[in-house]
Amino acid sequence: MAANLEEAKAPHQIFDTILILDFGSQYSHLITRRLREFNVYAELLPCTTKLVDLKFKPKGIILSGGPYSVYEEDAPHTDPSFFDLPNIPVLGICYGLQELAWRLSPENVVAGTKREYGHADITIQCVGGRPDRLFKGLGDAMRVYMSHGDRLSQIPDGFETIATTHNSPLAGIAHRDKDIFGIQFHPEVTHTPLGKELLRNFAVNICRAKQDWTMSNFCDQEIARIQSLVGPTAQVIGAVSGGVDSTVGAQLCKRAIGDRFHAVLVDNGVMRLNECQQVKETLAEHLKISLTVVDASQRFLEALKGVIDPEKKRKIMGGLFIDIFEEEAIRIEKEAENTPNAGKVEWFLQGTLYADVIESISFKGPSATIKTHHNVGGLPERMIKGQGLKLIEPLRELFKDEVRELGRQLGIHQDLVARHPFPGPGIAIRIIGEVTPERVEIARRADNIYIGMIRQAGLYNEISQAYAGLDTNKAVGVMGDKRYEGYIVILRAVITTDFLTAEAYPFSMEFLGEVSRRIVNEVEGVSLITYNVTSKPPGTIELQ
């Protein structure tokens, strides 16, 4: 029986939601993270979003920072209708503050003579003998993080000053009669120690948003939503890779519709060492999920011949994946005829996460696609336009740490929940250059040694993601007193909570030296090992 309409609603229609309008700041996603950390649901949408297109009524609105100047000709601006919503508090951060002031008068914002980047100390101003509600309980002064060149030239009509710095006499403003606030600093970053409490003041105390966003609540709602979407007879086919995202997605779907969910593992020829066997043990044996393994390694490797561009790799692999899943859908339907599970395979399950969506969506205005994500941009046109299998993405609103918690709620073993992510295109995007069977094998074996040594050293659970990639340029080495040319192996290990920002893990040189010795000695064709210490941004976690 399908769930009722109420149960089928999206999270922003069930949970009190703070809307973040993104003006392109590299920190915008952190606002969403901080709000969810104290159990308030929040969604990020581009600043070009029109109120008429919004499918829910937010409890509050936050305007993010951004790299533009509000007075520039092509600067992005918010739909004015958002400011006409009755009784909806608004908080402008950095560019968002300037957007609030500029709307009232373009003369309110000017280029600053002194820029502020990095740490600053703000003094909280009392209004009517006490600090503004935004700063309740935060003391008389705060250490904050600034990142701005423009500034307010004057207090906008109807507003009063609630915070100052040495260089910014209008570091915080609040409307006298309406719940509209603006701050020049970034409360969402860890460099503003009390920033999370400020956001809590806004979301909970001012917006009155309920703190009921938990994975146990989400789990129940999402199971009901899947049941309603799929209906009583349709079947779902799901892509699994052995990673935590696809495993949690598969278990959630199985919990919702039982044996009408069919997991499919496509051996694309660029999987980790012994990956297929491990996935079989995980899904089929431990979680009792119906699993089919399709060996399509030759099809993928043939399609990738001569391809160097990583975006082309993603597109080729995304299209081939869907071809194979549609073939499997026909087979599953036929096998289910005249059984209790008879029904059309209408849905395709994918473990897309919120970070995938943020990184992949391009919109007019300040944001640009960093790269097409394999879970989003790699889909062929026919799926995007709703032809053939329909897409179901139960994890689309979740960050990685929320997915792990959901996995625990679903009874998945901690070893699986804590497993490092593995991209859909696999080793193909960990090889800089053309993908060949020889290069895949080198990267695969180097990665197996590296991850094995990380586990042996007891470091695996301290690291968010680690892998060994391959640069197909060659470096000169000396082996057996002879000149030797071999590939370059690039080691990567990062620490992150949301996978939108990350720092390199600080291995000891002794550990890296031992990893290097083993890979060079045990993997033929390698002459140089290097460790990627680039943070994200400016780098990305994967090589491509």
mmCIF file of C-alpha atoms in Angstrom, residues 128-435:
data_model
loop_
_atom_site.group_PDB
_atom_site.id
_atom_site.type_symbol
_atom_site.label_atom_id
_atom_site.label_comp_id
_atom_site.label_asym_id
_atom_site.label_seq_id
_atom_site.Cartn_x
_atom_site.Cartn_y
_atom_site.Cartn_z
ATOM 1 C CA GLY A 128 18.166 49.850 24.811
ATOM 2 C CA GLY A 129 20.645 48.837 27.502
ATOM 3 C CA ARG A 130 21.282 45.268 26.253
ATOM 4 C CA PRO A 131 22.883 43.443 23.295
ATOM 5 C CA ASP A 132 20.748 42.691 20.273
ATOM 6 C CA ARG A 133 19.019 39.271 20.219
ATOM 7 C CA LEU A 134 21.480 38.115 17.569
ATOM 8 C CA PHE A 135 24.311 38.394 20.095
ATOM 9 C CA LYS A 136 22.407 37.155 23.148
ATOM 10 C CA GLY A 137 24.693 35.324 25.559
ATOM 11 C CA LEU A 138 27.842 36.041 23.531
ATOM 12 C CA GLY A 139 29.393 38.633 25.823
ATOM 13 C CA ASP A 140 30.633 42.138 25.085
ATOM 14 C CA ALA A 141 33.141 41.252 22.372
ATOM 15 C CA MET A 142 33.798 38.444 19.867
ATOM 16 C CA ARG A 143 36.709 37.119 17.836
ATOM 17 C CA VAL A 144 35.467 36.863 14.234
ATOM 18 C CA TYR A 145 36.680 36.127 10.713
ATOM 19 C CA MET A 146 36.463 38.935 8.147
ATOM 20 C CA SER A 147 36.797 38.696 4.355
ATOM 21 C CA HIS A 148 35.682 41.873 2.628
ATOM 22 C CA GLY A 149 36.829 44.893 0.671
ATOM 23 C CA ASP A 150 33.557 46.832 0.395
ATOM 24 C CA ARG A 151 31.816 48.350 3.400
ATOM 25 C CA LEU A 152 28.692 50.233 4.435
ATOM 26 C CA SER A 153 29.171 53.982 4.089
ATOM 27 C CA GLN A 154 26.235 54.859 6.339
ATOM 28 C CA ILE A 155 23.561 53.216 8.439
ATOM 29 C CA PRO A 156 20.577 52.304 6.237
ATOM 30 C CA ASP A 157 17.236 53.934 7.035
ATOM 31 C CA GLY A 158 15.364 52.088 9.766
ATOM 32 C CA PHE A 159 18.467 50.252 11.061
ATOM 33 C CA GLU A 160 20.703 50.671 14.092
ATOM 34 C CA THR A 161 24.265 49.557 14.806
ATOM 35 C CA ILE A 162 24.666 46.374 16.880
ATOM 36 C CA ALA A 163 28.406 45.600 16.357
ATOM 37 C CA THR A 164 31.584 47.464 15.391
ATOM 38 C CA THR A 165 35.275 46.810 14.699
ATOM 39 C CA HIS A 166 38.214 49.176 14.469
ATOM 40 C CA ASN A 167 37.904 49.241 10.659
ATOM 41 C CA SER A 168 34.150 48.595 10.349
ATOM 42 C CA PRO A 169 31.944 50.916 12.380
ATOM 43 C CA LEU A 170 28.934 49.091 10.883
ATOM 44 C CA ALA A 171 30.041 45.465 11.375
ATOM 45 C CA GLY A 172 26.531 44.520 12.508
ATOM 46 C CA ILE A 173 23.153 46.154 11.945
ATOM 47 C CA ALA A 174 19.551 45.350 12.857
ATOM 48 C CA HIS A 175 16.239 46.843 11.766
ATOM 49 C CA ARG A 176 14.379 48.702 14.517
ATOM 50 C CA ASP A 177 10.977 47.172 13.766
ATOM 51 C CA LYS A 178 11.563 44.083 11.596
ATOM 52 C CA ASP A 179 13.562 40.881 12.090
ATOM 53 C CA ILE A 180 16.214 41.886 9.553
ATOM 54 C CA PHE A 181 19.889 41.628 10.498
ATOM 55 C CA GLY A 182 23.218 42.068 8.760
ATOM 56 C CA ILE A 183 26.780 41.199 9.792
ATOM 57 C CA GLN A 184 30.035 41.900 7.965
ATOM 58 C CA PHE A 185 31.870 38.823 9.277
ATOM 59 C CA HIS A 186 31.485 35.069 8.662
ATOM 60 C CA PRO A 187 29.882 33.216 11.614
ATOM 61 C CA GLU A 188 29.872 29.919 9.708
ATOM 62 C CA VAL A 189 33.647 29.338 9.744
ATOM 63 C CA THR A 190 35.516 27.818 12.670
ATOM 64 C CA HIS A 191 37.705 30.945 12.816
ATOM 65 C CA THR A 192 34.678 32.668 14.397
ATOM 66 C CA PRO A 193 34.556 30.602 17.626
ATOM 67 C CA LEU A 194 31.099 31.773 18.743
ATOM 68 C CA GLY A 195 29.676 31.909 15.235
ATOM 69 C CA LYS A 196 27.645 28.749 15.650
ATOM 70 C CA GLU A 197 25.950 30.234 18.717
ATOM 71 C CA LEU A 198 25.102 33.364 16.741
ATOM 72 C CA LEU A 199 23.497 31.231 14.038
ATOM 73 C CA ARG A 200 21.620 29.336 16.748
ATOM 74 C CA ASN A 201 20.312 32.637 18.111
ATOM 75 C CA PHE A 202 19.039 33.531 14.658
ATOM 76 C CA ALA A 203 17.556 30.157 13.674
ATOM 77 C CA VAL A 204 16.143 28.976 17.005
ATOM 78 C CA ASN A 205 15.492 32.092 19.072
ATOM 79 C CA ILE A 206 14.550 34.565 16.357
ATOM 80 C CA CYS A 207 13.130 32.333 13.568
ATOM 81 C CA ARG A 208 11.622 29.866 16.087
ATOM 82 C CA ALA A 209 12.740 26.895 13.971
ATOM 83 C CA LYS A 210 12.216 23.518 15.618
ATOM 84 C CA GLN A 211 15.323 21.459 16.350
ATOM 85 C CA ASP A 212 13.900 18.186 15.080
ATOM 86 C CA TRP A 213 16.219 17.412 12.157
ATOM 87 C CA THR A 214 17.612 14.013 13.190
ATOM 88 C CA MET A 215 18.488 10.943 11.161
ATOM 89 C CA SER A 216 15.937 8.832 13.013
ATOM 90 C CA ASN A 217 13.193 11.262 11.982
ATOM 91 C CA PHE A 218 14.552 11.490 8.449
ATOM 92 C CA CYS A 219 14.779 7.688 8.164
ATOM 93 C CA ASP A 220 11.086 7.194 8.954
ATOM 94 C CA GLN A 221 10.001 10.011 6.638
ATOM 95 C CA GLU A 222 12.205 8.881 3.758
ATOM 96 C CA ILE A 223 11.030 5.271 3.946
ATOM 97 C CA ALA A 224 7.451 6.531 3.722
ATOM 98 C CA ARG A 225 8.387 8.836 0.831
ATOM 99 C CA ILE A 226 10.036 5.988 -1.122
ATOM 100 C CA GLN A 227 6.983 3.797 -0.578
ATOM 101 C CA SER A 228 4.721 6.533 -1.857
ATOM 102 C CA LEU A 229 6.879 7.343 -4.881
ATOM 103 C CA VAL A 230 7.389 3.744 -5.953
ATOM 104 C CA GLY A 231 3.871 2.542 -5.223
ATOM 105 C CA PRO A 232 2.715 -1.001 -4.450
ATOM 106 C CA THR A 233 3.963 -2.858 -7.572
ATOM 107 C CA ALA A 234 6.863 -1.022 -9.260
ATOM 108 C CA GLN A 235 10.416 -2.263 -8.819
ATOM 109 C CA VAL A 236 13.633 -0.337 -8.214
ATOM 110 C CA ILE A 237 17.079 -1.076 -9.554
ATOM 111 C CA GLY A 238 20.029 0.441 -7.695
ATOM 112 C CA ALA A 239 23.679 1.104 -8.432
ATOM 113 C CA VAL A 240 26.037 -0.102 -5.699
ATOM 114 C CA SER A 241 29.799 0.257 -5.505
ATOM 115 C CA GLY A 242 30.728 -0.877 -2.005
ATOM 116 C CA GLY A 243 30.953 2.681 -0.708
ATOM 117 C CA VAL A 244 28.940 3.957 2.246
ATOM 118 C CA ASP A 245 26.572 6.067 0.117
ATOM 119 C CA SER A 246 25.338 3.289 -2.140
ATOM 120 C CA THR A 247 25.241 0.800 0.749
ATOM 121 C CA VAL A 248 23.095 3.087 2.913
ATOM 122 C CA GLY A 249 20.871 3.942 -0.063
ATOM 123 C CA ALA A 250 20.394 0.254 -0.840
ATOM 124 C CA GLN A 251 19.535 -0.656 2.756
ATOM 125 C CA LEU A 252 17.076 2.253 2.988
ATOM 126 C CA CYS A 253 15.341 1.190 -0.209
ATOM 127 C CA LYS A 254 15.210 -2.451 0.886
ATOM 128 C CA ARG A 255 13.671 -1.352 4.193
ATOM 129 C CA ALA A 256 11.029 0.589 2.229
ATOM 130 C CA ILE A 257 10.004 -1.890 -0.480
ATOM 131 C CA GLY A 258 11.649 -5.205 0.413
ATOM 132 C CA ASP A 259 12.463 -7.633 -2.403
ATOM 133 C CA ARG A 260 11.229 -5.213 -5.049
ATOM 134 C CA PHE A 261 14.603 -3.502 -4.726
ATOM 135 C CA HIS A 262 17.416 -5.014 -6.820
ATOM 136 C CA ALA A 263 21.032 -3.967 -6.302
ATOM 137 C CA VAL A 264 23.335 -4.113 -9.310
ATOM 138 C CA LEU A 265 27.109 -3.939 -9.108
ATOM 139 C CA VAL A 266 28.682 -3.155 -12.459
ATOM 140 C CA ASP A 267 32.282 -4.324 -12.707
ATOM 141 C CA ASN A 268 33.539 -1.494 -14.874
ATOM 142 C CA GLY A 269 37.148 -2.635 -14.944
ATOM 143 C CA VAL A 270 38.282 0.268 -12.767
ATOM 144 C CA MET A 271 37.257 -1.011 -9.323
ATOM 145 C CA ARG A 272 39.528 -1.377 -6.304
ATOM 146 C CA LEU A 273 41.334 -4.677 -5.707
ATOM 147 C CA ASN A 274 38.881 -7.475 -4.751
ATOM 148 C CA GLU A 275 36.043 -4.912 -4.651
ATOM 149 C CA CYS A 276 33.405 -7.127 -6.266
ATOM 150 C CA GLN A 277 33.939 -9.934 -3.781
ATOM 151 C CA GLN A 278 33.755 -7.535 -0.835
ATOM 152 C CA VAL A 279 30.504 -6.001 -2.102
ATOM 153 C CA LYS A 280 28.999 -9.473 -2.504
ATOM 154 C CA GLU A 281 29.840 -10.302 1.093
ATOM 155 C CA THR A 282 28.506 -6.980 2.358
ATOM 156 C CA LEU A 283 25.202 -6.739 0.523
ATOM 157 C CA ALA A 284 24.196 -10.273 -0.351
ATOM 158 C CA GLU A 285 25.483 -12.148 2.694
ATOM 159 C CA HIS A 286 25.350 -9.642 5.562
ATOM 160 C CA LEU A 287 22.502 -7.302 4.564
ATOM 161 C CA LYS A 288 20.523 -9.908 2.561
ATOM 162 C CA ILE A 289 20.019 -7.530 -0.357
ATOM 163 C CA SER A 290 19.294 -9.020 -3.783
ATOM 164 C CA LEU A 291 22.514 -8.415 -5.737
ATOM 165 C CA THR A 292 23.515 -8.947 -9.360
ATOM 166 C CA VAL A 293 27.116 -8.491 -10.515
ATOM 167 C CA VAL A 294 27.535 -7.551 -14.171
ATOM 168 C CA ASP A 295 31.003 -7.917 -15.682
ATOM 169 C CA ALA A 296 31.195 -5.020 -18.127
ATOM 170 C CA SER A 297 34.900 -4.333 -17.717
ATOM 171 C CA GLN A 298 35.725 -4.800 -21.394
ATOM 172 C CA ARG A 299 32.896 -2.485 -22.501
ATOM 173 C CA PHE A 300 34.122 0.300 -20.242
ATOM 174 C CA LEU A 301 37.835 -0.069 -20.976
ATOM 175 C CA GLU A 302 37.125 -0.134 -24.700
ATOM 176 C CA ALA A 303 34.967 3.007 -24.436
ATOM 177 C CA LEU A 304 37.709 4.807 -22.475
ATOM 178 C CA LYS A 305 40.455 4.114 -25.016
ATOM 179 C CA GLY A 306 42.211 7.296 -26.057
ATOM 180 C CA VAL A 307 40.152 9.474 -23.661
ATOM 181 C CA ILE A 308 42.210 11.894 -21.568
ATOM 182 C CA ASP A 309 39.724 14.601 -20.561
ATOM 183 C CA PRO A 310 38.169 13.741 -17.140
ATOM 184 C CA GLU A 311 34.783 15.255 -18.051
ATOM 185 C CA LYS A 312 34.608 12.979 -21.109
ATOM 186 C CA LYS A 313 35.508 10.015 -18.903
ATOM 187 C CA ARG A 314 32.577 10.846 -16.612
ATOM 188 C CA LYS A 315 30.115 11.329 -19.455
ATOM 189 C CA ILE A 316 31.152 8.113 -21.208
ATOM 190 C CA MET A 317 30.952 6.071 -18.027
ATOM 191 C CA GLY A 318 27.662 7.668 -16.933
ATOM 192 C CA GLY A 319 26.042 6.809 -20.267
ATOM 193 C CA LEU A 320 27.360 3.233 -20.234
ATOM 194 C CA PHE A 321 26.176 2.700 -16.657
ATOM 195 C CA ILE A 322 22.620 3.650 -17.595
ATOM 196 C CA ASP A 323 22.723 1.468 -20.723
ATOM 197 C CA ILE A 324 23.632 -1.497 -18.549
ATOM 198 C CA PHE A 325 21.054 -0.722 -15.878
ATOM 199 C CA GLU A 326 18.312 -0.466 -18.488
ATOM 200 C CA GLU A 327 19.388 -3.857 -19.864
ATOM 201 C CA GLU A 328 19.269 -5.274 -16.345
ATOM 202 C CA ALA A 329 15.823 -3.760 -15.780
ATOM 203 C CA ILE A 330 14.459 -5.738 -18.729
ATOM 204 C CA ARG A 331 16.031 -8.935 -17.388
ATOM 205 C CA ILE A 332 14.684 -8.395 -13.854
ATOM 206 C CA GLU A 333 11.168 -7.684 -15.133
ATOM 207 C CA LYS A 334 11.182 -10.852 -17.198
ATOM 208 C CA GLU A 335 12.434 -13.005 -14.330
ATOM 209 C CA ALA A 336 9.770 -11.547 -11.997
ATOM 210 C CA GLU A 337 6.865 -12.481 -14.284
ATOM 211 C CA ASN A 338 4.315 -14.748 -12.601
ATOM 212 C CA THR A 339 5.879 -14.159 -9.159
ATOM 213 C CA PRO A 340 4.621 -12.070 -6.194
ATOM 214 C CA ASN A 341 7.188 -9.406 -7.200
ATOM 215 C CA ALA A 342 5.905 -9.057 -10.770
ATOM 216 C CA GLY A 343 5.964 -5.421 -11.841
ATOM 217 C CA LYS A 344 7.729 -2.950 -14.064
ATOM 218 C CA VAL A 345 11.193 -1.672 -13.118
ATOM 219 C CA GLU A 346 10.478 2.051 -13.155
ATOM 220 C CA TRP A 347 13.050 3.548 -10.809
ATOM 221 C CA PHE A 348 16.825 3.866 -10.666
ATOM 222 C CA LEU A 349 18.342 4.375 -7.175
ATOM 223 C CA GLN A 350 21.490 6.465 -6.894
ATOM 224 C CA GLY A 351 23.459 7.538 -3.811
ATOM 225 C CA THR A 352 23.746 11.234 -4.661
ATOM 226 C CA LEU A 353 24.639 13.423 -1.662
ATOM 227 C CA TYR A 354 24.043 17.100 -0.957
ATOM 228 C CA ALA A 355 27.735 17.850 -1.479
ATOM 229 C CA ASP A 356 27.481 16.257 -4.952
ATOM 230 C CA VAL A 357 24.591 18.554 -5.808
ATOM 231 C CA ILE A 358 26.309 21.701 -4.542
ATOM 232 C CA GLU A 359 29.483 20.939 -6.505
ATOM 233 C CA SER A 360 27.674 20.089 -9.732
ATOM 234 C CA ILE A 361 24.872 22.590 -10.246
ATOM 235 C CA SER A 362 25.703 25.669 -12.296
ATOM 236 C CA PHE A 363 23.376 28.652 -12.309
ATOM 237 C CA LYS A 364 23.365 32.137 -13.767
ATOM 238 C CA GLY A 365 25.120 34.501 -11.417
ATOM 239 C CA PRO A 366 28.198 33.989 -9.246
ATOM 240 C CA SER A 367 28.477 30.223 -9.055
ATOM 241 C CA ALA A 368 30.367 28.056 -11.491
ATOM 242 C CA THR A 369 30.673 24.295 -11.742
ATOM 243 C CA ILE A 370 33.958 23.096 -10.269
ATOM 244 C CA LYS A 371 33.521 19.778 -12.039
ATOM 245 C CA THR A 372 30.668 17.591 -13.104
ATOM 246 C CA HIS A 373 30.018 15.157 -10.288
ATOM 247 C CA HIS A 374 29.761 11.510 -11.330
ATOM 248 C CA ASN A 375 26.480 11.200 -9.429
ATOM 249 C CA VAL A 376 24.907 14.247 -11.060
ATOM 250 C CA GLY A 377 26.445 15.545 -14.266
ATOM 251 C CA GLY A 378 27.345 12.116 -15.639
ATOM 252 C CA LEU A 379 23.715 11.177 -16.248
ATOM 253 C CA PRO A 380 22.640 10.914 -19.884
ATOM 254 C CA GLU A 381 20.095 13.379 -21.271
ATOM 255 C CA ARG A 382 17.289 10.831 -21.448
ATOM 256 C CA MET A 383 17.321 10.349 -17.664
ATOM 257 C CA ILE A 384 17.526 14.054 -16.910
ATOM 258 C CA LYS A 385 14.461 14.593 -19.123
ATOM 259 C CA GLY A 386 12.530 11.802 -17.409
ATOM 260 C CA GLN A 387 12.698 9.230 -20.187
ATOM 261 C CA GLY A 388 13.272 5.562 -19.404
ATOM 262 C CA LEU A 389 14.098 4.823 -15.766
ATOM 263 C CA LYS A 390 13.113 7.527 -13.274
ATOM 264 C CA LEU A 391 15.737 8.681 -10.791
ATOM 265 C CA ILE A 392 15.274 8.252 -7.038
ATOM 266 C CA GLU A 393 17.901 9.818 -4.741
ATOM 267 C CA PRO A 394 16.985 9.298 -1.074
ATOM 268 C CA LEU A 395 20.278 10.750 0.222
ATOM 269 C CA ARG A 396 20.234 13.880 -1.930
ATOM 270 C CA GLU A 397 19.594 16.236 1.018
ATOM 271 C CA LEU A 398 22.276 14.712 3.275
ATOM 272 C CA PHE A 399 25.911 15.480 3.997
ATOM 273 C CA LYS A 400 28.373 12.599 4.377
ATOM 274 C CA ASP A 401 28.353 12.560 8.184
ATOM 275 C CA GLU A 402 24.539 12.481 8.117
ATOM 276 C CA VAL A 403 24.660 9.489 5.749
ATOM 277 C CA ARG A 404 26.937 7.654 8.154
ATOM 278 C CA GLU A 405 24.543 8.340 11.034
ATOM 279 C CA LEU A 406 21.635 7.166 8.881
ATOM 280 C CA GLY A 407 23.573 3.963 8.205
ATOM 281 C CA ARG A 408 23.864 3.377 11.941
ATOM 282 C CA GLN A 409 20.122 3.977 12.318
ATOM 283 C CA LEU A 410 19.573 1.299 9.649
ATOM 284 C CA GLY A 411 21.742 -1.222 11.525
ATOM 285 C CA ILE A 412 24.681 -1.236 9.112
ATOM 286 C CA HIS A 413 27.951 -2.351 10.711
ATOM 287 C CA GLN A 414 30.363 0.411 11.776
ATOM 288 C CA ASP A 415 33.129 -0.931 9.494
ATOM 289 C CA LEU A 416 30.880 -0.337 6.495
ATOM 290 C CA VAL A 417 29.539 2.987 7.741
ATOM 291 C CA ALA A 418 33.094 4.294 8.261
ATOM 292 C CA ARG A 419 34.410 3.087 4.889
ATOM 293 C CA HIS A 420 36.076 5.717 2.741
ATOM 294 C CA PRO A 421 34.159 6.976 -0.313
ATOM 295 C CA PHE A 422 34.899 5.594 -3.766
ATOM 296 C CA PRO A 423 33.814 7.524 -6.874
ATOM 297 C CA GLY A 424 31.431 6.037 -9.433
ATOM 298 C CA PRO A 425 33.997 6.339 -12.262
ATOM 299 C CA GLY A 426 36.451 4.598 -9.952
ATOM 300 C CA ILE A 427 40.134 4.466 -10.798
ATOM 301 C CA ALA A 428 39.414 6.077 -14.193
ATOM 302 C CA ILE A 429 39.435 9.539 -12.586
ATOM 303 C CA ARG A 430 42.418 8.645 -10.418
ATOM 304 C CA ILE A 431 44.540 8.185 -13.535
ATOM 305 C CA ILE A 432 45.743 11.446 -15.066
ATOM 306 C CA GLY A 433 45.758 10.555 -18.735
ATOM 307 C CA GLU A 434 44.446 7.659 -20.803
ATOM 308 C CA VAL A 435 43.020 4.668 -18.959
#
